[in-house]
Amino acid sequence: MLFSAGLRGFAVSCLFSFVAQLATGATFKNPLKETNGSDPFMVYTAGYYHLLTTTWTDIEITRATTLEGLKTATPTVVWTDTTSSRAGNFWAPEVHWIDNTWWIYYTAGTETCCDGQRLHALQGGTDILGTYTYKSQLSSEWGIDGTVLRTTSQNYFVWSRFSPNSLQSLYIAEMSNPYTIGTPYLLSEPTNSWETVGGAVNEGPAALYHGGKTYLTFSASYCWTTSYQLGLLTWNGSGDPLLSSSWTKSGPVFSSANGNLGPGHNGFFTSPDDAEIWNVYHATSVSTGACDGNRYTMAQPVNWNSDGSPNFGSPDALSARLNEPSGE
Ligand SMILES: *[C@@H]1O[C@H](CO)[C@@H](O)[C@H](O)[C@H]1NC(C)=O
Ligand SMILES: *[C@@H]1O[C@H](CO)[C@@H](O)[C@H](O)[C@H]1NC(C)=O
């Protein structure tokens, strides 16, 4: 035989390390959370992925060193509340690192859904799984799905509320500190046909930064339809981010495909080596769409077009085996 013992040994050890890589989870399969995977938000920090989702009754964080590991990790409940004005319908929890502190922003209201929904801030410390205390209600009127948008000079809060035209729209305000917002400005109203299927809705905003540009995805159309999907706002970089005229809207940019229906309410997280940006979102296999715990959590990488803009592709089939994020 031409193979020397050494080469054979090398080939065997390559095969062995390939198998070992598979076994240690260098790849994963969606969904990351099979039920109650709604409104996902993810942060990679201190060696762990931290996945926030909602079951309507509390705020939970699931953490693991790999995406595959999130499937079997036990969630930690970081917040419950019996105060009647915010004791029920916990939605869209997000955690953000501002001024050397973890802050959780979430939506909650009375136990009777959903007219009482308001935005709230919890103050944590330097441990993302540490103790959180109630800090403030961010809006006096109906509002949901708050997130933080950062520019080099200012933090902004972006959320969903009703416009004077009674359309569920995106609003933006300056954050004077991590728990106080200024005057709300109307950022985007649902007016295109892809934003109005089953009901006119813009919600679930998520900021994305790439190549020196600032983007906001959002979820459009009614969540109980299979036309729930993502749209994209791009800041022109020079106008005031508070003015809708400083943004251009495009879409839809991410829609039902491969059996994953109504993909939306997404968030973005970076790979352990910061080289990749990933999209975490929910979808359902219920043929008419779903807006309840029948939504599962999915993750896949964001790609980039030649002009630097994001390319979200389409939701990968549940049968697809994906590489874990880079740098694990
Ligand atoms: C950006 O938007 C602002 C506000 O509408 C406008 O004044 C400015 O000319 C725009 N800049 C570019 C480069 O499009
Ligand atoms: C989601 O969680 C709630 C509260 O724990 C539970 O009652 C419900 O059955 C779950 N939904 C699904 C689809 O598993």
CSV table of C-alpha atoms and ligand atoms in Angstrom, one decimal:
chain,number,residue,atom,x,y,z
A,1,MET,CA,0.0,0.0,0.0
A,2,LEU,CA,1.1,3.5,-0.7
A,3,PHE,CA,-0.2,4.9,2.6
A,4,SER,CA,2.5,5.0,5.3
A,5,ALA,CA,1.4,4.2,8.8
A,6,GLY,CA,1.8,7.9,9.6
A,7,LEU,CA,-0.5,9.1,6.8
A,8,ARG,CA,-3.1,6.5,7.8
A,9,GLY,CA,-2.9,7.7,11.4
A,10,PHE,CA,-3.3,11.3,10.1
A,11,ALA,CA,-6.4,10.3,8.1
A,12,VAL,CA,-7.9,8.4,11.0
A,13,SER,CA,-7.3,11.3,13.4
A,14,CYS,CA,-8.9,13.8,10.9
A,15,LEU,CA,-11.9,11.6,10.7
A,16,PHE,CA,-11.9,11.3,14.4
A,17,SER,CA,-11.8,15.1,14.9
A,18,PHE,CA,-14.5,15.6,12.3
A,19,VAL,CA,-16.8,13.2,14.2
A,20,ALA,CA,-15.7,14.8,17.5
A,21,GLN,CA,-16.7,18.3,16.1
A,22,LEU,CA,-20.1,17.0,15.1
A,23,ALA,CA,-20.5,15.5,18.6
A,24,THR,CA,-19.6,18.7,20.4
A,25,GLY,CA,-22.1,20.7,18.4
A,26,ALA,CA,-20.2,22.5,15.7
A,27,THR,CA,-23.5,22.4,13.8
A,28,PHE,CA,-27.1,22.8,14.9
A,29,LYS,CA,-30.6,22.4,13.8
A,30,ASN,CA,-33.5,24.8,14.3
A,31,PRO,CA,-35.7,25.4,16.1
A,32,LEU,CA,-33.8,26.5,19.2
A,33,LYS,CA,-37.1,26.5,21.2
A,34,GLU,CA,-39.9,24.4,19.9
A,35,THR,CA,-42.9,26.0,21.7
A,36,ASN,CA,-43.2,29.4,23.5
A,37,GLY,CA,-40.4,30.6,21.3
A,38,SER,CA,-42.2,33.9,20.6
A,39,ASP,CA,-40.5,37.4,20.4
A,40,PRO,CA,-36.9,36.1,20.7
A,41,PHE,CA,-33.9,38.3,21.6
A,42,MET,CA,-30.4,37.0,21.9
A,43,VAL,CA,-27.1,38.3,23.4
A,44,TYR,CA,-23.8,36.5,23.3
A,45,THR,CA,-21.7,37.6,26.3
A,46,ALA,CA,-19.2,36.1,28.8
A,47,GLY,CA,-19.0,32.9,26.8
A,48,TYR,CA,-22.7,32.2,26.6
A,49,TYR,CA,-25.7,32.8,24.3
A,50,HIS,CA,-28.5,34.3,26.3
A,51,LEU,CA,-32.0,33.8,24.7
A,52,LEU,CA,-34.9,35.8,25.9
A,53,THR,CA,-38.4,34.7,25.0
A,54,THR,CA,-41.9,35.1,26.5
A,55,THR,CA,-44.5,32.7,27.9
A,56,TRP,CA,-46.7,35.6,28.8
A,57,THR,CA,-46.3,35.1,32.6
A,58,ASP,CA,-42.7,35.9,33.3
A,59,ILE,CA,-39.3,36.9,31.7
A,60,GLU,CA,-36.9,34.0,31.2
A,61,ILE,CA,-33.4,33.8,30.0
A,62,THR,CA,-32.0,30.5,28.6
A,63,ARG,CA,-28.2,30.3,28.3
A,64,ALA,CA,-25.8,27.9,26.7
A,65,THR,CA,-22.3,27.9,25.1
A,66,THR,CA,-23.7,26.7,21.8
A,67,LEU,CA,-27.0,27.3,19.9
A,68,GLU,CA,-27.6,23.6,20.0
A,69,GLY,CA,-27.1,23.7,23.7
A,70,LEU,CA,-30.0,26.2,24.1
A,71,LYS,CA,-32.4,23.5,23.2
A,72,THR,CA,-31.9,21.5,26.4
A,73,ALA,CA,-30.8,24.3,28.8
A,74,THR,CA,-33.1,25.1,31.7
A,75,PRO,CA,-34.4,28.7,31.5
A,76,THR,CA,-33.8,31.1,34.5
A,77,VAL,CA,-36.8,33.2,35.4
A,78,VAL,CA,-35.4,36.8,35.9
A,79,TRP,CA,-38.7,38.6,36.4
A,80,THR,CA,-42.3,38.1,37.6
A,81,ASP,CA,-44.6,40.8,38.9
A,82,THR,CA,-48.0,40.9,40.8
A,83,THR,CA,-48.5,44.6,40.4
A,84,SER,CA,-51.9,44.6,38.7
A,85,SER,CA,-51.1,47.1,36.0
A,86,ARG,CA,-48.2,45.0,34.8
A,87,ALA,CA,-49.0,41.5,36.1
A,88,GLY,CA,-49.8,39.8,32.8
A,89,ASN,CA,-49.1,39.5,29.1
A,90,PHE,CA,-45.3,39.8,29.3
A,91,TRP,CA,-44.1,40.3,25.7
A,92,ALA,CA,-40.9,41.1,23.8
A,93,PRO,CA,-38.3,41.1,26.5
A,94,GLU,CA,-34.9,42.5,25.5
A,95,VAL,CA,-31.7,43.0,27.5
A,96,HIS,CA,-29.3,45.8,26.6
A,97,TRP,CA,-25.9,46.9,28.1
A,98,ILE,CA,-26.0,50.6,28.8
A,99,ASP,CA,-23.7,52.6,31.1
A,100,ASN,CA,-22.0,49.4,32.4
A,101,THR,CA,-25.4,47.9,33.5
A,102,TRP,CA,-27.8,45.4,32.0
A,103,TRP,CA,-31.3,46.8,31.4
A,104,ILE,CA,-34.3,44.7,30.5
A,105,TYR,CA,-37.0,46.4,28.4
A,106,TYR,CA,-40.3,44.5,28.1
A,107,THR,CA,-44.0,44.9,27.5
A,108,ALA,CA,-46.7,44.0,30.1
A,109,GLY,CA,-50.2,45.0,31.2
A,110,THR,CA,-53.1,43.8,33.1
A,111,GLU,CA,-54.0,40.1,33.1
A,112,THR,CA,-56.8,40.8,30.6
A,113,CYS,CA,-55.2,41.3,27.2
A,114,CYS,CA,-54.3,43.7,25.6
A,115,ASP,CA,-55.5,47.3,26.0
A,116,GLY,CA,-53.3,47.8,29.1
A,117,GLN,CA,-50.0,47.0,27.4
A,118,ARG,CA,-47.2,49.4,28.4
A,119,LEU,CA,-43.4,49.6,28.1
A,120,HIS,CA,-41.3,48.9,31.2
A,121,ALA,CA,-37.6,49.1,32.2
A,122,LEU,CA,-35.8,46.8,34.7
A,123,GLN,CA,-32.4,47.7,36.1
A,124,GLY,CA,-29.9,44.9,36.6
A,125,GLY,CA,-26.2,44.9,37.4
A,126,THR,CA,-23.1,43.6,35.7
A,127,ASP,CA,-24.3,39.9,35.8
A,128,ILE,CA,-26.8,39.4,33.0
A,129,LEU,CA,-28.5,36.6,35.0
A,130,GLY,CA,-28.3,38.6,38.3
A,131,THR,CA,-31.1,40.4,40.1
A,132,TYR,CA,-33.3,43.0,38.3
A,133,THR,CA,-35.4,45.6,40.0
A,134,TYR,CA,-38.3,47.5,38.6
A,135,LYS,CA,-37.3,51.0,37.4
A,136,SER,CA,-39.8,52.7,35.2
A,137,GLN,CA,-42.8,52.7,32.9
A,138,LEU,CA,-41.6,54.3,29.7
A,139,SER,CA,-44.9,55.4,28.2
A,140,SER,CA,-48.3,56.5,29.5
A,141,GLU,CA,-50.3,55.3,26.5
A,142,TRP,CA,-50.5,51.8,24.8
A,143,GLY,CA,-47.1,50.7,23.6
A,144,ILE,CA,-45.3,47.5,22.9
A,145,ASP,CA,-42.0,46.0,21.6
A,146,GLY,CA,-39.4,48.5,22.8
A,147,THR,CA,-35.8,48.3,21.6
A,148,VAL,CA,-32.7,50.5,21.8
A,149,LEU,CA,-31.1,52.1,18.7
A,150,ARG,CA,-27.6,53.5,19.1
A,151,THR,CA,-25.8,56.2,17.2
A,152,THR,CA,-22.3,57.4,18.1
A,153,SER,CA,-23.8,60.3,20.0
A,154,GLN,CA,-27.2,59.2,21.3
A,155,ASN,CA,-29.4,56.3,22.4
A,156,TYR,CA,-32.9,56.1,21.0
A,157,PHE,CA,-35.9,54.0,22.1
A,158,VAL,CA,-38.0,52.6,19.2
A,159,TRP,CA,-41.4,50.9,19.8
A,160,SER,CA,-44.8,50.3,18.4
A,161,ARG,CA,-47.9,52.4,19.2
A,162,PHE,CA,-50.9,53.9,17.4
A,163,SER,CA,-50.5,56.9,15.1
A,164,PRO,CA,-53.1,59.7,14.8
A,165,ASN,CA,-54.4,57.7,11.8
A,166,SER,CA,-55.1,54.8,14.3
A,167,LEU,CA,-52.5,52.7,12.6
A,168,GLN,CA,-50.2,50.5,14.7
A,169,SER,CA,-46.9,52.2,13.8
A,170,LEU,CA,-43.2,52.6,14.8
A,171,TYR,CA,-42.2,55.5,17.1
A,172,ILE,CA,-38.8,56.8,18.1
A,173,ALA,CA,-37.7,59.0,21.0
A,174,GLU,CA,-34.4,60.0,22.5
A,175,MET,CA,-33.4,58.2,25.7
A,176,SER,CA,-32.3,60.9,28.2
A,177,ASN,CA,-31.1,58.0,30.4
A,178,PRO,CA,-31.6,54.2,30.3
A,179,TYR,CA,-35.1,54.4,31.9
A,180,THR,CA,-36.5,57.8,30.6
A,181,ILE,CA,-37.5,58.7,27.0
A,182,GLY,CA,-38.3,62.1,25.4
A,183,THR,CA,-40.9,63.2,22.9
A,184,PRO,CA,-42.1,60.4,20.6
A,185,TYR,CA,-41.8,60.9,16.9
A,186,LEU,CA,-43.6,58.9,14.3
A,187,LEU,CA,-41.1,56.8,12.3
A,188,SER,CA,-43.0,54.4,10.1
A,189,GLU,CA,-46.7,53.8,9.4
A,190,PRO,CA,-48.0,50.6,7.8
A,191,THR,CA,-49.1,51.9,4.4
A,192,ASN,CA,-47.7,49.4,1.8
A,193,SER,CA,-49.8,46.3,0.8
A,194,TRP,CA,-47.2,44.0,2.5
A,195,GLU,CA,-47.6,45.9,5.8
A,196,THR,CA,-51.4,45.6,5.9
A,197,VAL,CA,-52.4,42.0,5.4
A,198,GLY,CA,-55.1,41.1,8.0
A,199,GLY,CA,-54.5,44.4,9.7
A,200,ALA,CA,-52.1,47.4,9.4
A,201,VAL,CA,-49.2,46.7,11.7
A,202,ASN,CA,-45.6,47.8,12.2
A,203,GLU,CA,-44.0,46.3,15.4
A,204,GLY,CA,-41.0,44.4,16.7
A,205,PRO,CA,-38.2,46.8,15.7
A,206,ALA,CA,-34.6,45.6,15.8
A,207,ALA,CA,-31.5,47.6,15.2
A,208,LEU,CA,-28.7,46.3,12.9
A,209,TYR,CA,-25.3,48.0,12.4
A,210,HIS,CA,-23.0,47.0,9.6
A,211,GLY,CA,-20.4,48.7,7.4
A,212,GLY,CA,-20.9,52.0,9.2
A,213,LYS,CA,-24.6,52.0,8.4
A,214,THR,CA,-27.6,51.8,10.7
A,215,TYR,CA,-30.7,49.7,9.9
A,216,LEU,CA,-33.9,48.8,11.7
A,217,THR,CA,-35.9,45.8,10.8
A,218,PHE,CA,-39.5,45.6,11.9
A,219,SER,CA,-42.5,43.1,11.6
A,220,ALA,CA,-45.3,44.0,9.3
A,221,SER,CA,-48.9,42.9,8.8
A,222,TYR,CA,-51.1,41.0,11.4
A,223,CYS,CA,-49.3,38.4,13.4
A,224,TRP,CA,-52.1,35.8,13.1
A,225,THR,CA,-51.5,35.6,9.3
A,226,THR,CA,-48.8,33.9,7.3
A,227,SER,CA,-48.0,37.3,5.8
A,228,TYR,CA,-46.4,38.5,9.0
A,229,GLN,CA,-42.9,39.4,7.7
A,230,LEU,CA,-40.0,41.7,8.0
A,231,GLY,CA,-39.5,45.2,6.5
A,232,LEU,CA,-36.4,47.3,6.6
A,233,LEU,CA,-35.7,50.9,7.5
A,234,THR,CA,-32.3,52.4,6.5
A,235,TRP,CA,-31.0,55.6,8.1
A,236,ASN,CA,-29.3,57.9,5.6
A,237,GLY,CA,-26.6,58.6,8.1
A,238,SER,CA,-26.8,62.4,8.0
A,239,GLY,CA,-30.4,63.4,8.8
A,240,ASP,CA,-31.8,63.4,12.4
A,241,PRO,CA,-32.8,59.8,13.3
A,242,LEU,CA,-35.9,61.2,14.9
A,243,LEU,CA,-37.3,62.3,11.5
A,244,SER,CA,-38.9,59.7,9.3
A,245,SER,CA,-37.6,61.6,6.3
A,246,SER,CA,-34.1,60.5,7.3
A,247,TRP,CA,-35.0,56.8,6.7
A,248,THR,CA,-36.0,54.8,3.7
A,249,LYS,CA,-38.3,51.9,3.9
A,250,SER,CA,-38.0,48.7,1.8
A,251,GLY,CA,-39.6,45.3,2.0
A,252,PRO,CA,-40.7,42.8,2.5
A,253,VAL,CA,-37.1,41.5,3.2
A,254,PHE,CA,-37.9,38.2,5.0
A,255,SER,CA,-41.1,36.2,4.5
A,256,SER,CA,-42.7,32.7,4.9
A,257,ALA,CA,-40.7,30.0,3.2
A,258,ASN,CA,-39.8,26.3,3.5
A,259,GLY,CA,-42.7,25.6,5.9
A,260,ASN,CA,-41.8,28.4,8.3
A,261,LEU,CA,-44.8,30.7,8.3
A,262,GLY,CA,-45.1,34.3,9.5
A,263,PRO,CA,-41.4,34.8,10.3
A,264,GLY,CA,-40.9,37.9,12.4
A,265,HIS,CA,-40.4,39.7,15.6
A,266,ASN,CA,-36.6,39.2,15.3
A,267,GLY,CA,-33.5,40.3,17.0
A,268,PHE,CA,-29.8,40.4,16.1
A,269,PHE,CA,-26.8,38.9,17.9
A,270,THR,CA,-23.1,38.6,17.0
A,271,SER,CA,-21.1,35.5,16.8
A,272,PRO,CA,-18.5,34.8,19.6
A,273,ASP,CA,-15.7,36.3,17.4
A,274,ASP,CA,-17.9,39.3,16.4
A,275,ALA,CA,-17.3,38.3,12.7
A,276,GLU,CA,-21.0,37.4,11.9
A,277,ILE,CA,-24.3,38.9,12.6
A,278,TRP,CA,-27.2,36.5,13.2
A,279,ASN,CA,-31.0,36.9,12.9
A,280,VAL,CA,-33.1,35.3,15.7
A,281,TYR,CA,-36.8,35.2,14.9
A,282,HIS,CA,-40.0,33.3,15.5
A,283,ALA,CA,-42.1,31.4,13.0
A,284,THR,CA,-44.8,28.7,13.0
A,285,SER,CA,-45.9,25.7,11.0
A,286,VAL,CA,-49.6,26.3,11.7
A,287,SER,CA,-51.0,26.7,8.2
A,288,THR,CA,-53.1,29.8,9.0
A,289,GLY,CA,-50.4,31.5,11.0
A,290,ALA,CA,-50.0,31.8,14.8
A,291,CYS,CA,-49.5,34.6,17.3
A,292,ASP,CA,-49.3,32.5,20.5
A,293,GLY,CA,-47.0,29.9,22.1
A,294,ASN,CA,-47.2,27.8,18.9
A,295,ARG,CA,-44.3,29.8,17.5
A,296,TYR,CA,-40.8,28.4,17.6
A,297,THR,CA,-37.4,30.2,17.8
A,298,MET,CA,-35.1,30.1,14.7
A,299,ALA,CA,-31.6,31.5,14.1
A,300,GLN,CA,-29.6,31.9,10.9
A,301,PRO,CA,-26.8,34.2,9.7
A,302,VAL,CA,-27.3,37.5,7.9
A,303,ASN,CA,-25.6,37.8,4.6
A,304,TRP,CA,-24.6,41.1,2.8
A,305,ASN,CA,-25.4,42.4,-0.6
A,306,SER,CA,-22.6,44.0,-2.7
A,307,ASP,CA,-23.8,47.5,-1.7
A,308,GLY,CA,-23.3,46.5,2.0
A,309,SER,CA,-27.0,46.2,2.8
A,310,PRO,CA,-28.3,43.1,4.7
A,311,ASN,CA,-29.6,40.1,2.9
A,312,PHE,CA,-31.8,38.0,5.2
A,313,GLY,CA,-32.4,35.3,2.6
A,314,SER,CA,-35.4,33.2,3.6
A,315,PRO,CA,-36.2,31.0,6.6
A,316,ASP,CA,-34.2,27.8,6.4
A,317,ALA,CA,-36.1,24.5,6.4
A,318,LEU,CA,-36.2,22.8,9.8
A,319,SER,CA,-34.4,19.9,8.2
A,320,ALA,CA,-31.3,22.1,7.4
A,321,ARG,CA,-28.2,21.6,9.5
A,322,LEU,CA,-26.4,24.9,10.0
A,323,ASN,CA,-22.9,25.7,11.2
A,324,GLU,CA,-22.7,27.1,14.7
A,325,PRO,CA,-21.7,30.9,14.7
A,326,SER,CA,-18.0,31.5,14.1
A,327,GLY,CA,-15.5,31.6,16.9
A,328,GLU,CA,-17.2,29.3,19.3
B,1,LIG,C1,-31.0,62.6,5.0
B,1,LIG,O1,-32.2,63.0,5.5
B,1,LIG,C2,-32.3,64.4,5.9
B,1,LIG,C3,-33.7,64.6,6.6
B,1,LIG,O2,-34.7,64.4,5.7
B,1,LIG,C4,-32.0,65.3,4.7
B,1,LIG,O3,-32.1,66.6,5.1
B,1,LIG,C5,-30.7,65.0,4.1
B,1,LIG,O4,-30.5,65.7,2.9
B,1,LIG,C6,-30.6,63.5,3.8
B,1,LIG,N1,-29.2,63.2,3.4
B,1,LIG,C7,-28.9,62.3,2.4
B,1,LIG,C8,-27.5,62.0,2.2
B,1,LIG,O5,-29.8,61.8,1.8
B,2,LIG,C1,-46.5,28.2,26.8
B,2,LIG,O1,-46.3,28.4,28.2
B,2,LIG,C2,-47.5,28.6,28.9
B,2,LIG,C3,-47.2,29.0,30.3
B,2,LIG,O2,-46.2,28.1,30.8
B,2,LIG,C4,-48.3,27.2,28.8
B,2,LIG,O3,-49.5,27.3,29.5
B,2,LIG,C5,-48.5,26.9,27.3
B,2,LIG,O4,-49.1,25.6,27.2
B,2,LIG,C6,-47.3,26.9,26.5
B,2,LIG,N1,-47.6,26.9,25.1
B,2,LIG,C7,-47.2,25.8,24.3
B,2,LIG,C8,-47.7,25.9,22.9
B,2,LIG,O5,-46.5,24.9,24.7
